[in-house]
CSV table of C-alpha atoms in Angstrom, one decimal:
chain,number,residue,atom,x,y,z
A,1046,MET,CA,-9.4,8.8,3.6
A,1047,SER,CA,-11.4,10.2,6.8
A,1048,VAL,CA,-14.8,9.7,8.2
A,1049,ALA,CA,-17.2,12.8,7.5
A,1050,GLY,CA,-16.9,15.4,10.7
A,1051,TRP,CA,-14.4,13.0,12.3
A,1052,LYS,CA,-11.3,15.5,13.4
A,1053,LEU,CA,-8.0,12.9,14.8
A,1054,PRO,CA,-5.2,14.5,16.7
A,1055,ALA,CA,-2.1,15.2,15.3
A,1056,SER,CA,-0.7,11.9,16.0
A,1057,TRP,CA,-3.2,9.8,14.4
A,1058,ALA,CA,-3.6,9.0,10.9
A,1059,TRP,CA,-6.7,7.5,8.6
A,1060,THR,CA,-5.6,4.3,6.7
A,1061,LYS,CA,-7.9,1.1,6.0
A,1062,LEU,CA,-7.9,-1.7,7.7
A,1063,GLY,CA,-6.1,-3.6,5.0
A,1064,GLU,CA,-3.1,-1.8,5.2
A,1065,VAL,CA,-2.4,-3.0,9.2
A,1066,ALA,CA,-4.4,-6.1,9.5
A,1067,THR,CA,-4.8,-9.5,7.2
A,1068,VAL,CA,-8.4,-10.2,5.8
A,1069,VAL,CA,-9.3,-13.5,6.7
A,1070,GLY,CA,-12.5,-14.9,5.2
A,1071,GLY,CA,-14.0,-18.3,6.6
A,1072,GLY,CA,-15.9,-21.4,5.0
A,1073,THR,CA,-18.1,-24.2,6.2
A,1074,PRO,CA,-17.5,-28.1,5.1
A,1075,SER,CA,-19.6,-30.3,3.3
A,1076,THR,CA,-22.8,-31.1,5.9
A,1077,SER,CA,-23.4,-34.2,3.9
A,1078,ASP,CA,-20.1,-35.4,5.2
A,1079,PRO,CA,-20.3,-36.7,9.1
A,1080,ASN,CA,-16.5,-36.9,9.1
A,1081,ASN,CA,-16.0,-33.2,8.4
A,1082,PHE,CA,-17.5,-32.2,11.8
A,1083,GLY,CA,-17.1,-33.3,15.3
A,1084,GLY,CA,-13.4,-33.2,15.9
A,1085,ASN,CA,-11.5,-30.8,17.9
A,1086,ILE,CA,-11.1,-27.8,16.1
A,1087,PRO,CA,-12.9,-24.7,17.1
A,1088,TRP,CA,-15.1,-23.4,14.6
A,1089,ILE,CA,-17.8,-20.2,14.6
A,1090,THR,CA,-20.6,-19.0,13.0
A,1091,PRO,CA,-22.6,-15.7,13.3
A,1092,ALA,CA,-25.1,-17.5,14.8
A,1093,ASP,CA,-22.8,-18.4,18.0
A,1094,MET,CA,-21.7,-14.6,17.9
A,1095,SER,CA,-25.4,-13.6,17.9
A,1096,THR,CA,-25.5,-15.2,21.7
A,1097,HIS,CA,-21.9,-14.5,22.7
A,1098,VAL,CA,-21.1,-12.0,25.6
A,1099,GLY,CA,-17.8,-10.5,25.7
A,1100,LYS,CA,-14.7,-9.7,23.7
A,1101,TYR,CA,-13.4,-12.7,23.4
A,1102,ILE,CA,-14.6,-15.8,22.0
A,1103,SER,CA,-12.7,-19.5,22.4
A,1104,SER,CA,-15.2,-21.4,20.9
A,1105,GLY,CA,-18.6,-22.1,19.1
A,1106,SER,CA,-21.1,-24.7,19.3
A,1107,ARG,CA,-19.9,-26.5,16.5
A,1108,PHE,CA,-16.3,-28.1,16.1
A,1109,ILE,CA,-14.7,-29.5,12.8
A,1110,SER,CA,-12.5,-32.3,12.4
A,1111,GLU,CA,-8.9,-31.7,10.3
A,1112,LYS,CA,-11.0,-33.2,7.0
A,1113,GLY,CA,-13.5,-30.7,7.6
A,1114,LEU,CA,-10.5,-27.9,7.8
A,1115,ASN,CA,-8.7,-29.3,4.6
A,1116,ASP,CA,-11.8,-29.6,2.9
A,1117,SER,CA,-13.6,-26.2,3.1
A,1118,GLY,CA,-12.3,-22.9,2.7
A,1119,ALA,CA,-12.1,-22.6,6.8
A,1120,ARG,CA,-8.8,-21.1,8.1
A,1121,TRP,CA,-6.8,-20.8,11.1
A,1122,LEU,CA,-7.3,-17.3,13.0
A,1123,PRO,CA,-4.5,-16.8,15.4
A,1124,ALA,CA,-5.0,-15.8,19.0
A,1125,GLY,CA,-5.7,-12.0,19.3
A,1126,GLY,CA,-7.4,-12.1,15.9
A,1127,VAL,CA,-10.4,-9.9,15.6
A,1128,LEU,CA,-13.6,-11.7,14.3
A,1129,PHE,CA,-15.8,-9.4,12.3
A,1130,SER,CA,-19.3,-10.9,11.0
A,1131,SER,CA,-19.4,-9.9,7.3
A,1132,ARG,CA,-23.1,-11.2,6.6
A,1133,ALA,CA,-26.4,-12.2,8.8
A,1134,PRO,CA,-25.7,-9.5,10.6
A,1135,ILE,CA,-22.9,-7.5,9.8
A,1136,GLY,CA,-20.4,-6.2,12.6
A,1137,SER,CA,-20.6,-8.8,15.2
A,1138,THR,CA,-17.0,-8.7,16.9
A,1139,ALA,CA,-14.9,-10.3,18.8
A,1140,ILE,CA,-11.2,-11.7,19.8
A,1141,ALA,CA,-10.0,-14.9,19.5
A,1142,ALA,CA,-9.0,-16.2,23.2
A,1143,GLN,CA,-7.5,-18.8,21.5
A,1144,PRO,CA,-6.9,-20.3,17.7
A,1145,VAL,CA,-10.1,-20.5,16.0
A,1146,THR,CA,-11.7,-21.0,12.7
A,1147,THR,CA,-14.8,-19.5,11.2
A,1148,ASN,CA,-17.5,-19.8,8.7
A,1149,GLN,CA,-18.1,-18.3,5.5
A,1150,GLY,CA,-19.8,-15.7,7.7
A,1151,PHE,CA,-17.0,-13.5,8.9
A,1152,LYS,CA,-14.5,-11.2,7.3
A,1153,SER,CA,-12.2,-11.4,10.1
A,1154,PHE,CA,-8.7,-9.1,10.7
A,1155,VAL,CA,-5.3,-10.0,11.9
A,1156,PRO,CA,-3.1,-7.0,12.9
A,1157,HIS,CA,-0.2,-6.4,12.0
A,1158,ILE,CA,2.7,-5.8,14.1
A,1159,GLY,CA,1.9,-2.4,16.0
A,1160,VAL,CA,-1.8,-2.9,15.9
A,1161,ASN,CA,-3.2,-3.5,19.4
A,1162,SER,CA,-6.4,-6.4,18.7
A,1163,ASP,CA,-8.3,-4.5,21.5
A,1164,PHE,CA,-8.0,-1.2,19.7
A,1165,LEU,CA,-9.4,-2.9,16.6
A,1166,TYR,CA,-11.9,-4.7,18.4
A,1167,TYR,CA,-13.4,-1.5,19.5
A,1168,TRP,CA,-13.0,0.3,16.2
A,1169,LEU,CA,-15.2,-2.4,14.5
A,1170,LYS,CA,-17.3,-2.5,17.1
A,1171,SER,CA,-18.5,1.0,16.5
A,1172,ALA,CA,-17.9,1.1,12.8
A,1173,LYS,CA,-20.8,-1.4,11.7
A,1174,SER,CA,-22.8,1.3,10.3
A,1175,ILE,CA,-19.6,2.6,7.9
A,1176,ALA,CA,-19.2,-1.3,7.0
A,1177,GLU,CA,-22.6,-2.0,6.2
A,1178,GLU,CA,-22.4,1.1,3.8
A,1179,LEU,CA,-19.7,-0.6,1.8
A,1180,ALA,CA,-22.2,-3.9,2.0
A,1181,SER,CA,-23.9,-5.2,-1.3
A,1182,GLY,CA,-26.3,-7.7,-2.1
A,1183,THR,CA,-30.3,-8.6,-2.9
A,1184,THR,CA,-31.0,-11.1,-0.4
A,1185,PHE,CA,-29.3,-10.1,2.2
A,1186,LEU,CA,-26.2,-7.9,2.6
A,1187,GLU,CA,-22.5,-9.2,3.2
A,1188,LEU,CA,-19.0,-7.4,3.4
A,1189,SER,CA,-17.0,-8.7,0.9
A,1190,GLY,CA,-12.9,-8.9,1.7
A,1191,ALA,CA,-12.5,-6.4,-0.7
A,1192,LYS,CA,-14.3,-4.1,0.8
A,1193,ALA,CA,-13.0,-5.2,4.7
A,1194,ALA,CA,-10.0,-4.3,3.5
A,1195,LEU,CA,-10.9,-0.9,2.5
A,1196,LEU,CA,-13.1,-0.1,6.2
A,1197,PRO,CA,-11.5,3.0,7.5
A,1198,LEU,CA,-9.6,2.9,10.9
A,1199,PRO,CA,-8.4,6.1,12.6
A,1200,LEU,CA,-5.1,4.5,13.3
A,1201,ALA,CA,-3.2,6.1,16.6
A,1202,PRO,CA,0.4,5.5,17.4
A,1203,THR,CA,1.3,2.0,18.9
A,1204,ASP,CA,1.5,3.7,23.0
A,1205,GLU,CA,-1.6,5.4,22.3
A,1206,GLN,CA,-3.9,2.5,21.2
A,1207,THR,CA,-3.7,0.7,24.8
């Protein structure tokens, strides 16, 4: 696997993101139950990313409750997890500065040991067009978790990633 026209240094290798990171989706609690919101769990949406500046993010404009977390597909991402919006739009990227949750508009990546979050962040910022090519949909493009795991990654040795 490779990306057309890309030549890598001899110590690097092409891999798939799903082989070096765990793909984590998100979810939205029912908005008809006000008890799902207003808690202390940071919950990030693609809309939050559209106004976010910087590499690190610690929260969005809304917080969910334990009930909201338990009643939805939202899952915790650890600090260092790389958030990647998978729809509306595809490709907004940030690193979790603390544990956070996201809505379903994300396919985020928790890097395995030996894979640097900053390295993934910079690659994903540059790989937006590749992600869009893998996406599907009629109303708007969306990158599924299975397709996110297939995103190519030019992986450098750990000491070269920094």
